[in-house]
Amino acid sequence: MAIYYVATDGSDSGVGNSDDPFRTINHALNSGLEPGDEVVVRPGTYNEQVNINAGGSAAGNVTLRSEVPGEALIRPPSSAYNAVSINDNYVTIDGFDITGNGGDGIEANDVHHIEVLNNIAHDSGESGIQFNWSEFIRVEGNTTYGNASDGWFSGISIYQNRNITGDTETEGFRTVIKDNVSYDNITQTGQHTDGNGIIIDDFQSTQTDGFPNYTFPTLVENNLVYQNGGKGVQVVWSDNVTVKNNTAWHNNQDDQNSGTWRGEISNSQSSDNTFVNNIAVADPSVNSNNTAIDSTSYGGYTNDNVTWSNNLTFNGTPGQASVRTDGGNAGPTEANGNLLGVNPEFVNPGVNFALAGDSPAINAGTDSFGLPENDLDGGARVVDGAVDLGPYEEGSGGSGGGGSQPEPEPEPTNAAPNAQDDEAGTTTAGESLTIQAGALLQNDGDPDDDSLTITDVSSGNGGSVEMNDNGAIVFTPSASASGETSFNYTVSDGNGGTDNASVTVDTTAADDGGTDGGGSDGGSTGGSDGGDTGGTDDGDTGGSDGGDTGGSDGDDDSADNSGGDGETFSLWDEGATPETITDPDGKSVELGLEFTAKEDATLDAVRFYKSADNTGVQHVSLWNSDGELVARTDADNLTSEGWQEVAFDTAVDLEAGETYTASYFTESGKYSVSEEYFTGSSNEGPISIGENAGVYAYTNSADDAPSQTYKASNYWIDLVVDQGGSSDVSPDSGSSSDVIGEADTVTVQQSGPDQWHQVSFGQELDDPAVVMSTMTSNGAQPEIVRVRNVTDTGFEFQMDEWDYQDGSHVSETLSWVAVEAGTHTLEDGRTVTAGHGSGDGGWSDVSFDGAFGDTPAVFAQVSGDENGRAVTERVDGVSSDGFKVSMSDQEAANGSVSGEAFDWIAVDTGGRASNGSMAGVKGGVNDTWSDLGFEDSFANDEFAFLADMQTTNGGNPATLEVASIESDQAELRVREETSNDAETFHVEESVGYAGMDVGQIVAAKSDADDAMA
């Protein structure tokens, strides 16, 4: 058995042992683990979405364990969905503090022999712990709270167990949910149907055809569930379940749930189940339907062979049984040892659920159905020869639960930071050297991942030191100093932890030949080994301006810049201003903007915003993707402050698909900046900009291409691009008659319903059809993409959530493809056809008019807004002759779909990603993620990707989701909406897909260019 270690101060280039740990959990999990291997994670915060893709075997689980329980925190990035996904068998995850964004804290699908132990899973939009279609599950010792905010989810949810191992011989409980505490899981948005503490859900597979009832035994024991929005323990559509020694107190707090079956412990539509030694205390003041127990059914179903033995019920009124039995079902009776309408006498209800010394629940249990090994606090389960009701045994020495608001974030012991010694360059005796604090902190670390600051400096050898008003350190060697001088500094983590380090400065004697020798120049840079590597000294400046790159709607473009023969493009107009006009950083620096040319063009000039204190600007430059200098010109005749424009002596050709960096160099620093600006990619006219497009390099020589990034900063460098084309291309080359379309991507977020976004084409297209697809699945809720107002110059679109949702949606990246109506032959010989149509809730036929010999991939798109609610299109019957389209709205909608316009594009399958265009069809895609591998890889980082269902095998409204797109692969799944019910299983569909490089779509000359009717 091998043990690998992960720590916040580790490195993924390390070996992963205790002395040289890895930095990320995923790297450790992908290090070729064998059965029985263990990944041990040290305290700290890990900002990653954890995917456990390689499990163990019957010989031993692969274990992911927090070295100190509760002190390794998994906090996925905002773009992630689940925090932890278990994707293979024989896995143990133990001891983490986990938050899951919009998805589940821990999710496992189609797996077996999984242990989820001693975790704190909280504040996730879906369930804290979620299993689907699995078996041999153990969920033990966990705490779940604050989950299920976004719909029909729960603290712990086990859904539709299936016999995926094929093992029919192993006896005993295959699913064990024990020793957990689950509270405050309450639905806030979406359907208010769940928010349970623990739910055993639909093992009968009533919501999914084709799967048998899963009747292998399940155990729910020794759990404390309280103040959840839904039921405490719910068993629904599930048989052969034992619920034993649990306490459920004051659940069903969500009064927006309109259901009337509101038992603390609930058995509905389920048979052959046993409920024994439980305590159920209802709170009817929230809703008069709240009861301690419900045993209910409908539609003629009867809960057969259900045992109720030695349970206690109470609703605040002594003598009221607080039991509901709709459907003619049997409930608990006093004859079976049940204590009905009896106060359990907790030590302090809602705070301490231990039994008081005079509690009637003491020794009131039975051992006829077996006993837990220990109570919830780990004490003896039997005292004085008999078992108590509920999870706590009086007299065993336990604490009894700890309160209605247990500490959600256990405070780990603070660890002191680790300050490392530095070398800070050179200066001359008697001349001050200013060093930014960030340069010194760059190589310092903290085990708890706390932010570090320098709080004090002290003189060391050969000079004096102080901190100025900007937080920078000013070291002044004595007039007689020579050689190595130094000072000390103290670093603090803000939580009481400190450490000290020494800084060495190479000082040249004042009378040493009078040479500059890098003295003043070197001094101005500060921190030669720190200032070049992180730019953290910029961290005090800037501030967020929303992360919008500007110009995306055409409002910020400046179309009248001089220097080219055609229309020119810039990102920002004269009115755009940085968040921080003057950054205090005074080091010499090359500042740049990285961009990719989407088409052949020429760069006439570089623009940049200059502060009045930025007095050292020398020249502007253009670099290629290899960091080689392409062009440079001196920056003359600059104004004191504001936008500057410096034209190259000769306009520079930009080649479509190539990446460049435009920059300017300043000796004085004091540049303008906005932090957290380039947080997403965007397409702006003839160029595209990626995340972290603002780059820099600290340098004195000005021969270093800027490539470092810091906090997604924008250093306000702009371009003047002549869109007339490359200077050495003849007017007839690449003429517009060969351009029949365009492909691109766009990243947007939606603050609410009816928010439309504008896309402009690079050049006019004749009667284009437009189709869009999502390329990410960041949001917790499914969304539709709707297009409208398609013209020759562009279109509008929105992410349109189903009407039962709130209409706001997190940032997603979408692809769009526009193709002129008609039939065209692509450069690789494949056929592409595009057109328009209209339809409603019925099926509308579309004919290809003989364009295809084989079945193509088809993509359809709603292209109007006639319906005042969310509507999507469904495709079926795809053949070489054509296909049919129908419009669909949410399942709970009232009324029929009105006539709606749609666009469509069909393309021959084949092609190659490496050549910039490919298409295909994949079968077997359902509601679980399905891997799609391309035959080879796209050469360019940016490409558009379309995907659409080619079949309508499932009757429920659904959309196709795409995720994890890379140059050679993607993931697909079908996502049903849940306006009418919570069931999301979907049968297998065929999916058409197509990818193409961003930019113009060029076709060979065709005689079939007439628009199709």
PDB file of N, CA and C in Angstrom, residues 69-137:
ATOM      1  N   PRO A  69      -9.145  15.434  10.707  1.00  0.00           N
ATOM      2  CA  PRO A  69     -10.558  15.469  10.327  1.00  0.00           C
ATOM      3  C   PRO A  69     -11.152  16.872  10.385  1.00  0.00           C
ATOM      4  N   GLY A  70     -11.792  17.284   9.298  1.00  0.00           N
ATOM      5  CA  GLY A  70     -12.462  18.568   9.229  1.00  0.00           C
ATOM      6  C   GLY A  70     -11.579  19.748   8.897  1.00  0.00           C
ATOM      7  N   GLU A  71     -10.257  19.528   8.738  1.00  0.00           N
ATOM      8  CA  GLU A  71      -9.357  20.662   8.529  1.00  0.00           C
ATOM      9  C   GLU A  71      -8.802  20.752   7.109  1.00  0.00           C
ATOM     10  N   ALA A  72      -9.128  19.815   6.248  1.00  0.00           N
ATOM     11  CA  ALA A  72      -8.853  19.952   4.821  1.00  0.00           C
ATOM     12  C   ALA A  72     -10.151  20.373   4.158  1.00  0.00           C
ATOM     13  N   LEU A  73     -10.186  21.589   3.646  1.00  0.00           N
ATOM     14  CA  LEU A  73     -11.410  22.193   3.109  1.00  0.00           C
ATOM     15  C   LEU A  73     -11.388  22.131   1.588  1.00  0.00           C
ATOM     16  N   ILE A  74     -12.398  21.515   0.993  1.00  0.00           N
ATOM     17  CA  ILE A  74     -12.533  21.471  -0.466  1.00  0.00           C
ATOM     18  C   ILE A  74     -13.516  22.554  -0.875  1.00  0.00           C
ATOM     19  N   ARG A  75     -13.009  23.535  -1.598  1.00  0.00           N
ATOM     20  CA  ARG A  75     -13.815  24.669  -2.053  1.00  0.00           C
ATOM     21  C   ARG A  75     -13.621  24.814  -3.564  1.00  0.00           C
ATOM     22  N   PRO A  76     -14.477  24.180  -4.372  1.00  0.00           N
ATOM     23  CA  PRO A  76     -14.281  24.219  -5.821  1.00  0.00           C
ATOM     24  C   PRO A  76     -14.441  25.629  -6.366  1.00  0.00           C
ATOM     25  N   PRO A  77     -13.847  25.904  -7.536  1.00  0.00           N
ATOM     26  CA  PRO A  77     -14.029  27.228  -8.152  1.00  0.00           C
ATOM     27  C   PRO A  77     -15.484  27.461  -8.512  1.00  0.00           C
ATOM     28  N   SER A  78     -15.829  28.724  -8.727  1.00  0.00           N
ATOM     29  CA  SER A  78     -17.231  29.073  -8.989  1.00  0.00           C
ATOM     30  C   SER A  78     -17.752  28.440 -10.270  1.00  0.00           C
ATOM     31  N   SER A  79     -16.849  28.084 -11.184  1.00  0.00           N
ATOM     32  CA  SER A  79     -17.281  27.468 -12.440  1.00  0.00           C
ATOM     33  C   SER A  79     -17.625  25.996 -12.274  1.00  0.00           C
ATOM     34  N   ALA A  80     -17.268  25.406 -11.130  1.00  0.00           N
ATOM     35  CA  ALA A  80     -17.509  23.979 -10.913  1.00  0.00           C
ATOM     36  C   ALA A  80     -18.938  23.743 -10.465  1.00  0.00           C
ATOM     37  N   TYR A  81     -19.364  22.495 -10.511  1.00  0.00           N
ATOM     38  CA  TYR A  81     -20.721  22.131 -10.107  1.00  0.00           C
ATOM     39  C   TYR A  81     -20.659  21.351  -8.802  1.00  0.00           C
ATOM     40  N   ASN A  82     -20.324  20.070  -8.855  1.00  0.00           N
ATOM     41  CA  ASN A  82     -20.130  19.310  -7.627  1.00  0.00           C
ATOM     42  C   ASN A  82     -18.755  19.612  -7.040  1.00  0.00           C
ATOM     43  N   ALA A  83     -18.628  19.435  -5.738  1.00  0.00           N
ATOM     44  CA  ALA A  83     -17.316  19.571  -5.121  1.00  0.00           C
ATOM     45  C   ALA A  83     -16.496  18.308  -5.306  1.00  0.00           C
ATOM     46  N   VAL A  84     -17.107  17.153  -5.043  1.00  0.00           N
ATOM     47  CA  VAL A  84     -16.429  15.868  -5.180  1.00  0.00           C
ATOM     48  C   VAL A  84     -17.311  14.947  -6.001  1.00  0.00           C
ATOM     49  N   SER A  85     -16.766  14.354  -7.049  1.00  0.00           N
ATOM     50  CA  SER A  85     -17.484  13.375  -7.859  1.00  0.00           C
ATOM     51  C   SER A  85     -16.747  12.047  -7.783  1.00  0.00           C
ATOM     52  N   ILE A  86     -17.454  11.016  -7.342  1.00  0.00           N
ATOM     53  CA  ILE A  86     -16.879   9.672  -7.257  1.00  0.00           C
ATOM     54  C   ILE A  86     -17.320   8.918  -8.502  1.00  0.00           C
ATOM     55  N   ASN A  87     -16.358   8.600  -9.360  1.00  0.00           N
ATOM     56  CA  ASN A  87     -16.663   8.055 -10.679  1.00  0.00           C
ATOM     57  C   ASN A  87     -16.170   6.630 -10.869  1.00  0.00           C
ATOM     58  N   ASP A  88     -15.707   5.992  -9.803  1.00  0.00           N
ATOM     59  CA  ASP A  88     -15.234   4.624  -9.915  1.00  0.00           C
ATOM     60  C   ASP A  88     -15.572   3.877  -8.630  1.00  0.00           C
ATOM     61  N   ASN A  89     -15.363   2.572  -8.640  1.00  0.00           N
ATOM     62  CA  ASN A  89     -15.767   1.700  -7.542  1.00  0.00           C
ATOM     63  C   ASN A  89     -14.661   1.575  -6.498  1.00  0.00           C
ATOM     64  N   TYR A  90     -15.033   1.061  -5.329  1.00  0.00           N
ATOM     65  CA  TYR A  90     -14.089   0.796  -4.239  1.00  0.00           C
ATOM     66  C   TYR A  90     -13.312   2.062  -3.856  1.00  0.00           C
ATOM     67  N   VAL A  91     -14.051   3.021  -3.328  1.00  0.00           N
ATOM     68  CA  VAL A  91     -13.484   4.319  -2.949  1.00  0.00           C
ATOM     69  C   VAL A  91     -13.930   4.663  -1.535  1.00  0.00           C
ATOM     70  N   THR A  92     -13.022   5.242  -0.743  1.00  0.00           N
ATOM     71  CA  THR A  92     -13.348   5.805   0.564  1.00  0.00           C
ATOM     72  C   THR A  92     -12.941   7.271   0.582  1.00  0.00           C
ATOM     73  N   ILE A  93     -13.836   8.147   1.035  1.00  0.00           N
ATOM     74  CA  ILE A  93     -13.490   9.550   1.261  1.00  0.00           C
ATOM     75  C   ILE A  93     -13.811   9.857   2.711  1.00  0.00           C
ATOM     76  N   ASP A  94     -12.832  10.428   3.430  1.00  0.00           N
ATOM     77  CA  ASP A  94     -12.909  10.461   4.888  1.00  0.00           C
ATOM     78  C   ASP A  94     -12.394  11.792   5.439  1.00  0.00           C
ATOM     79  N   GLY A  95     -13.263  12.536   6.141  1.00  0.00           N
ATOM     80  CA  GLY A  95     -12.803  13.591   7.021  1.00  0.00           C
ATOM     81  C   GLY A  95     -12.682  14.980   6.443  1.00  0.00           C
ATOM     82  N   PHE A  96     -13.347  15.299   5.329  1.00  0.00           N
ATOM     83  CA  PHE A  96     -13.193  16.602   4.689  1.00  0.00           C
ATOM     84  C   PHE A  96     -14.332  17.557   5.055  1.00  0.00           C
ATOM     85  N   ASP A  97     -14.056  18.831   4.929  1.00  0.00           N
ATOM     86  CA  ASP A  97     -15.060  19.886   4.989  1.00  0.00           C
ATOM     87  C   ASP A  97     -15.321  20.324   3.552  1.00  0.00           C
ATOM     88  N   ILE A  98     -16.570  20.166   3.089  1.00  0.00           N
ATOM     89  CA  ILE A  98     -16.854  20.244   1.661  1.00  0.00           C
ATOM     90  C   ILE A  98     -18.046  21.159   1.405  1.00  0.00           C
ATOM     91  N   THR A  99     -17.874  22.063   0.437  1.00  0.00           N
ATOM     92  CA  THR A  99     -18.978  22.865  -0.083  1.00  0.00           C
ATOM     93  C   THR A  99     -19.053  22.654  -1.587  1.00  0.00           C
ATOM     94  N   GLY A 100     -20.268  22.477  -2.134  1.00  0.00           N
ATOM     95  CA  GLY A 100     -20.400  22.045  -3.518  1.00  0.00           C
ATOM     96  C   GLY A 100     -21.007  23.025  -4.484  1.00  0.00           C
ATOM     97  N   ASN A 101     -20.957  24.341  -4.224  1.00  0.00           N
ATOM     98  CA  ASN A 101     -21.497  25.309  -5.180  1.00  0.00           C
ATOM     99  C   ASN A 101     -22.947  24.984  -5.530  1.00  0.00           C
ATOM    100  N   GLY A 102     -23.296  24.970  -6.807  1.00  0.00           N
ATOM    101  CA  GLY A 102     -24.662  24.716  -7.214  1.00  0.00           C
ATOM    102  C   GLY A 102     -25.035  23.252  -7.240  1.00  0.00           C
ATOM    103  N   GLY A 103     -24.044  22.359  -7.223  1.00  0.00           N
ATOM    104  CA  GLY A 103     -24.313  20.935  -7.294  1.00  0.00           C
ATOM    105  C   GLY A 103     -24.284  20.273  -5.937  1.00  0.00           C
ATOM    106  N   ASP A 104     -23.855  19.004  -5.922  1.00  0.00           N
ATOM    107  CA  ASP A 104     -23.777  18.238  -4.686  1.00  0.00           C
ATOM    108  C   ASP A 104     -22.414  18.437  -4.026  1.00  0.00           C
ATOM    109  N   GLY A 105     -22.397  18.289  -2.704  1.00  0.00           N
ATOM    110  CA  GLY A 105     -21.119  18.271  -2.024  1.00  0.00           C
ATOM    111  C   GLY A 105     -20.307  17.064  -2.449  1.00  0.00           C
ATOM    112  N   ILE A 106     -20.893  15.876  -2.287  1.00  0.00           N
ATOM    113  CA  ILE A 106     -20.303  14.624  -2.754  1.00  0.00           C
ATOM    114  C   ILE A 106     -21.350  13.914  -3.599  1.00  0.00           C
ATOM    115  N   GLU A 107     -20.994  13.551  -4.819  1.00  0.00           N
ATOM    116  CA  GLU A 107     -21.923  12.841  -5.696  1.00  0.00           C
ATOM    117  C   GLU A 107     -21.254  11.587  -6.227  1.00  0.00           C
ATOM    118  N   ALA A 108     -22.022  10.487  -6.247  1.00  0.00           N
ATOM    119  CA  ALA A 108     -21.527   9.227  -6.796  1.00  0.00           C
ATOM    120  C   ALA A 108     -22.636   8.612  -7.640  1.00  0.00           C
ATOM    121  N   ASN A 109     -22.314   8.243  -8.874  1.00  0.00           N
ATOM    122  CA  ASN A 109     -23.282   7.668  -9.799  1.00  0.00           C
ATOM    123  C   ASN A 109     -22.753   6.349 -10.358  1.00  0.00           C
ATOM    124  N   ASP A 110     -23.633   5.331 -10.406  1.00  0.00           N
ATOM    125  CA  ASP A 110     -23.301   4.055 -11.052  1.00  0.00           C
ATOM    126  C   ASP A 110     -22.023   3.442 -10.491  1.00  0.00           C
ATOM    127  N   VAL A 111     -21.881   3.436  -9.183  1.00  0.00           N
ATOM    128  CA  VAL A 111     -20.674   2.891  -8.550  1.00  0.00           C
ATOM    129  C   VAL A 111     -21.071   1.958  -7.411  1.00  0.00           C
ATOM    130  N   HIS A 112     -20.113   1.169  -6.954  1.00  0.00           N
ATOM    131  CA  HIS A 112     -20.380   0.253  -5.852  1.00  0.00           C
ATOM    132  C   HIS A 112     -19.164   0.184  -4.928  1.00  0.00           C
ATOM    133  N   HIS A 113     -19.431  -0.268  -3.707  1.00  0.00           N
ATOM    134  CA  HIS A 113     -18.420  -0.372  -2.657  1.00  0.00           C
ATOM    135  C   HIS A 113     -17.762   0.988  -2.407  1.00  0.00           C
ATOM    136  N   ILE A 114     -18.598   1.927  -1.956  1.00  0.00           N
ATOM    137  CA  ILE A 114     -18.162   3.294  -1.678  1.00  0.00           C
ATOM    138  C   ILE A 114     -18.399   3.591  -0.198  1.00  0.00           C
ATOM    139  N   GLU A 115     -17.424   4.231   0.448  1.00  0.00           N
ATOM    140  CA  GLU A 115     -17.555   4.677   1.832  1.00  0.00           C
ATOM    141  C   GLU A 115     -17.382   6.186   1.899  1.00  0.00           C
ATOM    142  N   VAL A 116     -18.378   6.859   2.483  1.00  0.00           N
ATOM    143  CA  VAL A 116     -18.311   8.299   2.716  1.00  0.00           C
ATOM    144  C   VAL A 116     -18.340   8.481   4.229  1.00  0.00           C
ATOM    145  N   LEU A 117     -17.221   8.840   4.819  1.00  0.00           N
ATOM    146  CA  LEU A 117     -17.051   8.778   6.265  1.00  0.00           C
ATOM    147  C   LEU A 117     -16.593  10.113   6.837  1.00  0.00           C
ATOM    148  N   ASN A 118     -17.257  10.565   7.896  1.00  0.00           N
ATOM    149  CA  ASN A 118     -16.743  11.638   8.763  1.00  0.00           C
ATOM    150  C   ASN A 118     -16.509  12.955   8.041  1.00  0.00           C
ATOM    151  N   ASN A 119     -17.305  13.236   7.023  1.00  0.00           N
ATOM    152  CA  ASN A 119     -17.175  14.496   6.297  1.00  0.00           C
ATOM    153  C   ASN A 119     -18.198  15.520   6.793  1.00  0.00           C
ATOM    154  N   ILE A 120     -17.909  16.790   6.566  1.00  0.00           N
ATOM    155  CA  ILE A 120     -18.853  17.873   6.804  1.00  0.00           C
ATOM    156  C   ILE A 120     -19.219  18.417   5.426  1.00  0.00           C
ATOM    157  N   ALA A 121     -20.428  18.131   4.965  1.00  0.00           N
ATOM    158  CA  ALA A 121     -20.879  18.529   3.628  1.00  0.00           C
ATOM    159  C   ALA A 121     -21.977  19.570   3.787  1.00  0.00           C
ATOM    160  N   HIS A 122     -21.699  20.782   3.380  1.00  0.00           N
ATOM    161  CA  HIS A 122     -22.616  21.869   3.714  1.00  0.00           C
ATOM    162  C   HIS A 122     -22.721  22.903   2.599  1.00  0.00           C
ATOM    163  N   ASP A 123     -23.839  23.634   2.615  1.00  0.00           N
ATOM    164  CA  ASP A 123     -24.055  24.816   1.782  1.00  0.00           C
ATOM    165  C   ASP A 123     -23.868  24.535   0.295  1.00  0.00           C
ATOM    166  N   SER A 124     -24.433  23.421  -0.150  1.00  0.00           N
ATOM    167  CA  SER A 124     -24.455  23.089  -1.568  1.00  0.00           C
ATOM    168  C   SER A 124     -25.869  23.280  -2.105  1.00  0.00           C
ATOM    169  N   GLY A 125     -25.979  23.676  -3.354  1.00  0.00           N
ATOM    170  CA  GLY A 125     -27.283  23.905  -3.944  1.00  0.00           C
ATOM    171  C   GLY A 125     -28.118  22.643  -4.033  1.00  0.00           C
ATOM    172  N   GLU A 126     -27.457  21.521  -4.241  1.00  0.00           N
ATOM    173  CA  GLU A 126     -28.159  20.249  -4.281  1.00  0.00           C
ATOM    174  C   GLU A 126     -27.883  19.498  -2.976  1.00  0.00           C
ATOM    175  N   SER A 127     -27.725  18.198  -3.008  1.00  0.00           N
ATOM    176  CA  SER A 127     -27.586  17.436  -1.762  1.00  0.00           C
ATOM    177  C   SER A 127     -26.178  17.545  -1.190  1.00  0.00           C
ATOM    178  N   GLY A 128     -26.096  17.386   0.118  1.00  0.00           N
ATOM    179  CA  GLY A 128     -24.775  17.316   0.729  1.00  0.00           C
ATOM    180  C   GLY A 128     -24.036  16.074   0.292  1.00  0.00           C
ATOM    181  N   ILE A 129     -24.742  14.915   0.357  1.00  0.00           N
ATOM    182  CA  ILE A 129     -24.209  13.631  -0.094  1.00  0.00           C
ATOM    183  C   ILE A 129     -25.281  12.988  -0.966  1.00  0.00           C
ATOM    184  N   GLN A 130     -24.936  12.639  -2.202  1.00  0.00           N
ATOM    185  CA  GLN A 130     -25.910  12.125  -3.159  1.00  0.00           C
ATOM    186  C   GLN A 130     -25.367  10.871  -3.840  1.00  0.00           C
ATOM    187  N   PHE A 131     -26.133   9.776  -3.778  1.00  0.00           N
ATOM    188  CA  PHE A 131     -25.828   8.566  -4.541  1.00  0.00           C
ATOM    189  C   PHE A 131     -26.966   8.303  -5.514  1.00  0.00           C
ATOM    190  N   ASN A 132     -26.625   7.929  -6.745  1.00  0.00           N
ATOM    191  CA  ASN A 132     -27.603   7.552  -7.755  1.00  0.00           C
ATOM    192  C   ASN A 132     -27.184   6.231  -8.394  1.00  0.00           C
ATOM    193  N   TRP A 133     -28.133   5.276  -8.479  1.00  0.00           N
ATOM    194  CA  TRP A 133     -27.972   4.044  -9.266  1.00  0.00           C
ATOM    195  C   TRP A 133     -26.748   3.232  -8.824  1.00  0.00           C
ATOM    196  N   SER A 134     -26.570   3.099  -7.531  1.00  0.00           N
ATOM    197  CA  SER A 134     -25.376   2.458  -6.987  1.00  0.00           C
ATOM    198  C   SER A 134     -25.762   1.387  -5.982  1.00  0.00           C
ATOM    199  N   GLU A 135     -24.768   0.693  -5.425  1.00  0.00           N
ATOM    200  CA  GLU A 135     -25.021  -0.246  -4.330  1.00  0.00           C
ATOM    201  C   GLU A 135     -23.732  -0.490  -3.557  1.00  0.00           C
ATOM    202  N   PHE A 136     -23.863  -1.207  -2.423  1.00  0.00           N
ATOM    203  CA  PHE A 136     -22.775  -1.396  -1.472  1.00  0.00           C
ATOM    204  C   PHE A 136     -22.232  -0.014  -1.063  1.00  0.00           C
ATOM    205  N   ILE A 137     -23.084   0.714  -0.351  1.00  0.00           N
ATOM    206  CA  ILE A 137     -22.820   2.104   0.033  1.00  0.00           C
ATOM    207  C   ILE A 137     -22.749   2.182   1.560  1.00  0.00           C
TER     208      ILE A 137
END
